[in-house]
mmCIF file of N, CA and C in Angstrom:
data_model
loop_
_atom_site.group_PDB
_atom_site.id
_atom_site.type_symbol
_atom_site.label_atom_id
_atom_site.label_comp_id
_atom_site.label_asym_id
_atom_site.label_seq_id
_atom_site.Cartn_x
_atom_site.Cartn_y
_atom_site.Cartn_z
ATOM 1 N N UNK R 1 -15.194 25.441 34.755
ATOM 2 C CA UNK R 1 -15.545 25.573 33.347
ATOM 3 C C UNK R 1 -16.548 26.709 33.234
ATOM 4 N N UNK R 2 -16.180 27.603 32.456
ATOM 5 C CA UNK R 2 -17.215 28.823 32.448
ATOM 6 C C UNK R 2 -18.183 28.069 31.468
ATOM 7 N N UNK R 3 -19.591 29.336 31.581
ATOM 8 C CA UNK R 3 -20.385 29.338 30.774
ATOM 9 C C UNK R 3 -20.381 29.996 29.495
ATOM 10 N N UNK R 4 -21.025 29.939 28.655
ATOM 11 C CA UNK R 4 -21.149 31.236 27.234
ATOM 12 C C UNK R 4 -21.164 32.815 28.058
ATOM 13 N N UNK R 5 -22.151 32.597 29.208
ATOM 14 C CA UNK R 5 -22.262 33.852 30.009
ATOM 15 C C UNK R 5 -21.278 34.161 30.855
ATOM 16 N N UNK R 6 -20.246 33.691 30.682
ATOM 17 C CA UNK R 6 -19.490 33.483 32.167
ATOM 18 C C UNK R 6 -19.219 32.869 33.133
ATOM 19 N N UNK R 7 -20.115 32.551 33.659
ATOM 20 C CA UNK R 7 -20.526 31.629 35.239
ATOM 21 C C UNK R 7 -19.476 30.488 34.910
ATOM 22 N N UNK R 8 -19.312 29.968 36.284
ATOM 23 C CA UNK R 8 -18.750 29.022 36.320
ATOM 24 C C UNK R 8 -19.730 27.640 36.322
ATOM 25 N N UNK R 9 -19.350 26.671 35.678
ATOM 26 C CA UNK R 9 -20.494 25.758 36.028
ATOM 27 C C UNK R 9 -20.101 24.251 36.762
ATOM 28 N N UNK R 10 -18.626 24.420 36.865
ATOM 29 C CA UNK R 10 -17.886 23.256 37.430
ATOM 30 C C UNK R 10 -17.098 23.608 38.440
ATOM 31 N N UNK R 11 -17.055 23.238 39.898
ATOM 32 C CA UNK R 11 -15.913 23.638 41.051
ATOM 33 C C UNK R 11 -15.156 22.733 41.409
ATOM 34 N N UNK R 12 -14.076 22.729 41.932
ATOM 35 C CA UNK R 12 -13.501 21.574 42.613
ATOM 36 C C UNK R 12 -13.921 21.421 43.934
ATOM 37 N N UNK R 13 -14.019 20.257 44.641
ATOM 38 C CA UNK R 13 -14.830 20.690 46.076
ATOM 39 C C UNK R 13 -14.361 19.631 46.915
ATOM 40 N N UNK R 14 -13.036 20.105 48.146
ATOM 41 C CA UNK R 14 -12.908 19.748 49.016
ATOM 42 C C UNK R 14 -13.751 18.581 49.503
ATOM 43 N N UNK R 15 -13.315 17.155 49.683
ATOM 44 C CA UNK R 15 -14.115 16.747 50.767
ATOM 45 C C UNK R 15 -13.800 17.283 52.350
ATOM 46 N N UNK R 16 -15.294 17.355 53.079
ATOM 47 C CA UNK R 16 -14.930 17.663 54.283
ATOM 48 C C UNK R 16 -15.988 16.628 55.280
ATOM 49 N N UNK R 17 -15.963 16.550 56.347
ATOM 50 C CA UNK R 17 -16.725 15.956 57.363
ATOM 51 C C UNK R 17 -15.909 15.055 58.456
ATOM 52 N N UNK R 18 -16.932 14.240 58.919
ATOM 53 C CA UNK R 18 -15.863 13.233 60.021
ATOM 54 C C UNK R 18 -15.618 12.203 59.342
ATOM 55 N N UNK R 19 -14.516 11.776 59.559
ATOM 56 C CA UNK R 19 -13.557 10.977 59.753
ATOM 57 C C UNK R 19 -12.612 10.975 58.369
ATOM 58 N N UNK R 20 -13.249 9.724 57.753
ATOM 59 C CA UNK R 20 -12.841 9.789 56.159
ATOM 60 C C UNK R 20 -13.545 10.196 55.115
ATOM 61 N N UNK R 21 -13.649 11.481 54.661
ATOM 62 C CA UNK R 21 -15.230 11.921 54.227
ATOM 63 C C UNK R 21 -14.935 11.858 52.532
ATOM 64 N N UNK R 22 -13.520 11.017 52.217
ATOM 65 C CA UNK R 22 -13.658 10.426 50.867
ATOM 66 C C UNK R 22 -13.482 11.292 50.070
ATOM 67 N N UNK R 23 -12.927 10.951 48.445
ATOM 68 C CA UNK R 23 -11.936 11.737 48.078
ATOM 69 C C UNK R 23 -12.655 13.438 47.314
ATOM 70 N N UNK R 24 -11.634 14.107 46.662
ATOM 71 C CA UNK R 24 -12.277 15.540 46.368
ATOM 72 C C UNK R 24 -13.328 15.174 45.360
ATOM 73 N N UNK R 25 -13.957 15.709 45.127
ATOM 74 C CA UNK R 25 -14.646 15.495 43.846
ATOM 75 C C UNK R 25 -15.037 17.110 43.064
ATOM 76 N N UNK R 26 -15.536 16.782 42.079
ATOM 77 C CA UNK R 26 -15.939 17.958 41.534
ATOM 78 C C UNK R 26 -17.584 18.082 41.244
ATOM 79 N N UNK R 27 -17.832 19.508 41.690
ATOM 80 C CA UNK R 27 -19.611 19.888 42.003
ATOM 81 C C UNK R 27 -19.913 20.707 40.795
ATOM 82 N N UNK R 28 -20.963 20.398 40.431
ATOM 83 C CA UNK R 28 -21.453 21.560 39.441
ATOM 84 C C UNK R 28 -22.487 22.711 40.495
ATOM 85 N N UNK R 29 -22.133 24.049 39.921
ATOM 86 C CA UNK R 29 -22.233 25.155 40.708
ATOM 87 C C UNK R 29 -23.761 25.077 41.019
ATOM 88 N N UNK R 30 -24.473 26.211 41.429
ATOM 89 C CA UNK R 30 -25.935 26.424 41.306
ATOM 90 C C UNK R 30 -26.295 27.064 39.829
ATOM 91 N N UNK R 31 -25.422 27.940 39.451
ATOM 92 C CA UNK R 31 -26.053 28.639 38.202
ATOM 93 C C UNK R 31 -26.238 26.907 36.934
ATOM 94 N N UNK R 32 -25.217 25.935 36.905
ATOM 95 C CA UNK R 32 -25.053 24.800 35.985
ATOM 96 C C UNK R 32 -26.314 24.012 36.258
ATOM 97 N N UNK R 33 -26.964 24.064 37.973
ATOM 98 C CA UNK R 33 -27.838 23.308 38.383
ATOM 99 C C UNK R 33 -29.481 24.061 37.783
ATOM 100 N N UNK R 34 -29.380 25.213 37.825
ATOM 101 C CA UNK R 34 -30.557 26.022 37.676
ATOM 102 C C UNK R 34 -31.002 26.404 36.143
ATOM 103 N N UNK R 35 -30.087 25.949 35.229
ATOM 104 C CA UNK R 35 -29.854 26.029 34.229
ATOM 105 C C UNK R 35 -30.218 24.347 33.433
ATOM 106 N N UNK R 36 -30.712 23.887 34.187
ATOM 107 C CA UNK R 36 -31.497 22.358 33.637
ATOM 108 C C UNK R 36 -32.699 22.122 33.444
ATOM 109 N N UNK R 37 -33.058 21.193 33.058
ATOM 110 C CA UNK R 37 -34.419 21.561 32.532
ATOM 111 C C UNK R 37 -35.501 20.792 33.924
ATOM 112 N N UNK R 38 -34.781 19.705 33.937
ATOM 113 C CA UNK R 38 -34.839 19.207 35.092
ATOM 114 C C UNK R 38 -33.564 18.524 35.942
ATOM 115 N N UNK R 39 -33.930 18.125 37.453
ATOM 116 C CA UNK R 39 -32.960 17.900 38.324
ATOM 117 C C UNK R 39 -33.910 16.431 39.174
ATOM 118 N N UNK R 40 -32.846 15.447 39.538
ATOM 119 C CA UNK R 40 -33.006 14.128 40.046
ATOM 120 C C UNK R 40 -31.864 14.504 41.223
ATOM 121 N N UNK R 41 -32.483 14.386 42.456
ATOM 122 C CA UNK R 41 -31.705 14.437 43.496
ATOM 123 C C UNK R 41 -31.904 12.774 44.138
ATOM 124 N N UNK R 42 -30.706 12.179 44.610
ATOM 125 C CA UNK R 42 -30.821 10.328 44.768
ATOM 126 C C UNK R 42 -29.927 10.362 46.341
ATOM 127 N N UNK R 43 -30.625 10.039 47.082
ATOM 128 C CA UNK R 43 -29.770 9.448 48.355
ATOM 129 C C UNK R 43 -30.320 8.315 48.599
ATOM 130 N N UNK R 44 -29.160 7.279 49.828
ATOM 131 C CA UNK R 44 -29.693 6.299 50.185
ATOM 132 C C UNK R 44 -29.530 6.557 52.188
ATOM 133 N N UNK R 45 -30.221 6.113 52.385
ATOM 134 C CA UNK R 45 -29.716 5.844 54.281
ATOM 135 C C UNK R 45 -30.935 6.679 55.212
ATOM 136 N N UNK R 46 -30.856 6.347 56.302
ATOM 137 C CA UNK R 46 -31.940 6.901 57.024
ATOM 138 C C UNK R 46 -31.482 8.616 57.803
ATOM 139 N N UNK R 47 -29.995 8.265 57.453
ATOM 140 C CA UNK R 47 -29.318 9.597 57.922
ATOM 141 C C UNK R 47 -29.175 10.949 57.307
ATOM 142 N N UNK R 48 -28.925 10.324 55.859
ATOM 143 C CA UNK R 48 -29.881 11.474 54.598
ATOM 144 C C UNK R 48 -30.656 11.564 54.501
ATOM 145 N N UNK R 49 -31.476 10.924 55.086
ATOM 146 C CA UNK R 49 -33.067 11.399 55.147
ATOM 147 C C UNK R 49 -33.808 12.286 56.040
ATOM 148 N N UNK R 50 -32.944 11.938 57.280
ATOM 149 C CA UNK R 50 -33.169 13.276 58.386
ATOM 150 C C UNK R 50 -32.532 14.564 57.610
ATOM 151 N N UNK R 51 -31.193 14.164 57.306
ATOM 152 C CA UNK R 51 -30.684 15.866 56.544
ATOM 153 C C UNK R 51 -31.893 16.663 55.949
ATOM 154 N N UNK R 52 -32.314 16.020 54.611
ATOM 155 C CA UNK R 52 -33.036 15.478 53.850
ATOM 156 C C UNK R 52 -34.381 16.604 54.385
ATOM 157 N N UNK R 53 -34.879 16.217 55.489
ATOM 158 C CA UNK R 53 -36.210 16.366 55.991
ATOM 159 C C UNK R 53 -35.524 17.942 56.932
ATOM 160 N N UNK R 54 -34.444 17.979 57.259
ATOM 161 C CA UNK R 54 -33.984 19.171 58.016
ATOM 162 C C UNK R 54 -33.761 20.485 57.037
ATOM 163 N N UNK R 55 -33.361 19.833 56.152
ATOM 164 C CA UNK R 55 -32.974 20.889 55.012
ATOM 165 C C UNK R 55 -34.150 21.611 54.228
ATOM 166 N N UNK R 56 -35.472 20.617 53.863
ATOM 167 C CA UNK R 56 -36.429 20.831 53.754
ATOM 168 C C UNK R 56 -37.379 21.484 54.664
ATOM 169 N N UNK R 57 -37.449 21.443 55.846
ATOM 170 C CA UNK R 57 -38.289 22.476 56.497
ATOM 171 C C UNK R 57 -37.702 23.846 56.935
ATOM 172 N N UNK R 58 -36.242 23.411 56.731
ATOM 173 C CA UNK R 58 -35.427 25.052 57.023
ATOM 174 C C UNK R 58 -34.541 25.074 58.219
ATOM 175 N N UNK R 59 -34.257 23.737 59.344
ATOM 176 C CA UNK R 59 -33.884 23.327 60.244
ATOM 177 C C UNK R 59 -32.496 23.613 59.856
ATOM 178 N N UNK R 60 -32.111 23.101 58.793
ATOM 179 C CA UNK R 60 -30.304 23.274 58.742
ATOM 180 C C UNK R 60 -30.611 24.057 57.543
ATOM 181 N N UNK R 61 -29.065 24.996 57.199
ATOM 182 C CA UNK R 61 -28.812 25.267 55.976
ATOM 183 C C UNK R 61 -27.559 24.676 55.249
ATOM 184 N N UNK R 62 -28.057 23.993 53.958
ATOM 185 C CA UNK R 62 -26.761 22.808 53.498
ATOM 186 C C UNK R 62 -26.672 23.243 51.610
ATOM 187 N N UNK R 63 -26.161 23.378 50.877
ATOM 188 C CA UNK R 63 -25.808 23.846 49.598
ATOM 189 C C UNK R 63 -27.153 22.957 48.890
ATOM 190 N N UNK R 64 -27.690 21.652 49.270
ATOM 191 C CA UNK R 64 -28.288 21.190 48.597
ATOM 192 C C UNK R 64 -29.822 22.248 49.203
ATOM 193 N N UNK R 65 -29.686 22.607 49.857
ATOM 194 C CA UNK R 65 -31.237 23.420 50.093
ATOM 195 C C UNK R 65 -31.606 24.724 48.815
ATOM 196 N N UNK R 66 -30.424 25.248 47.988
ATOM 197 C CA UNK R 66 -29.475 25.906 46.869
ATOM 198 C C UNK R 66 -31.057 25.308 46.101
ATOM 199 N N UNK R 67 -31.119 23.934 45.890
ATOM 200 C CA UNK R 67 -32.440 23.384 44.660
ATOM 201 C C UNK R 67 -33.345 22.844 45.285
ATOM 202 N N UNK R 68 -33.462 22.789 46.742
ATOM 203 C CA UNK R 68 -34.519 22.313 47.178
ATOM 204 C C UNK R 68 -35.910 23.088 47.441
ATOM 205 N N UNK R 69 -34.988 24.511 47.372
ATOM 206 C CA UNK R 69 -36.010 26.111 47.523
ATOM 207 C C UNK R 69 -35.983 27.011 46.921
ATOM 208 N N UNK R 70 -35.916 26.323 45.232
ATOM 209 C CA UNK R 70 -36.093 26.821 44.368
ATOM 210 C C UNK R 70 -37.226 26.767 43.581
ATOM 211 N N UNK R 71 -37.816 27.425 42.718
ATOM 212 C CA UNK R 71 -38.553 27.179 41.746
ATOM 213 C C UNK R 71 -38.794 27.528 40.735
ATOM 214 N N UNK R 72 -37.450 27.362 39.496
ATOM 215 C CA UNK R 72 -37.042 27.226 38.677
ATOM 216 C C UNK R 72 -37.164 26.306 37.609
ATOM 217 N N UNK R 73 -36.650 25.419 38.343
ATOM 218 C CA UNK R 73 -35.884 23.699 37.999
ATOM 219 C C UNK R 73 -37.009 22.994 38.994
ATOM 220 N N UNK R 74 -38.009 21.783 38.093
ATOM 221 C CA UNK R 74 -38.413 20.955 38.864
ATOM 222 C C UNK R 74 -37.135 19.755 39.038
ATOM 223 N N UNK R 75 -37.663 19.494 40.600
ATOM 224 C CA UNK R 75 -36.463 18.723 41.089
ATOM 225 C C UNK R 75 -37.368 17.055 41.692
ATOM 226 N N UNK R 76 -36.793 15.988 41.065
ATOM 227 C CA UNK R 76 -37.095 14.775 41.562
ATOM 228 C C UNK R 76 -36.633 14.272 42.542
ATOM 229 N N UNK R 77 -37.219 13.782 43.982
ATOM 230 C CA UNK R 77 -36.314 13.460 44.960
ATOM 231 C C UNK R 77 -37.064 12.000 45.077
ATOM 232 N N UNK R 78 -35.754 11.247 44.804
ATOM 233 C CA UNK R 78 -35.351 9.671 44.787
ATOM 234 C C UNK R 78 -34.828 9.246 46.393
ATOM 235 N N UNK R 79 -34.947 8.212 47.123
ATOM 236 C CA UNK R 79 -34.768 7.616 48.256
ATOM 237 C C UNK R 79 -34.733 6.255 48.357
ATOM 238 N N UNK R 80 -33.945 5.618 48.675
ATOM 239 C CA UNK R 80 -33.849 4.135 48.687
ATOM 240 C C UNK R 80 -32.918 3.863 50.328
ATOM 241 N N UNK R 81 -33.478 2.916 51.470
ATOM 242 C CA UNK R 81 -32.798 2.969 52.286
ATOM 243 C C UNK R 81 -31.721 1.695 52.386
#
């Protein structure tokens, strides 16, 4: 779905990972994400939380690091294990 400006703000997005990594879904881009006023990021598990903590110091690079190292958009990060 474009924007007024162009951009796209909706993708379709492959699931990928191991095993059954569950069905396609659709992502809103970075420009749709950066373009909010604010952002609520929500995981649950102790395994997103290492991501989580990897992505945040710069250890991995993962699309969600896209709003985590930004500062634009304040971003809320929610955790429940």
């Amino acid at each position: 779905i474009p924007s007024q400006g162009g951009a796209n703000l909706v993708m379709a997005a492959e699931a990928t990972g191991q095993g059954n990594a569950g069905p396609e879904r659709v992502s809103l881009t970075p420009a749709a994400l950066l373009g909010c006023r604010q952002l609520a990021l929500y995981f649950t598990g102790v395994d997103k939380l290492a991501v989580y903590r990897d992505v945040l110091e710069g250890r991995v690079t993962l699309p969600v690091g896209t709003i985590l190292h930004q500062s634009l958009v304040p971003v809320s990060v929610w955790y429940s294990d």
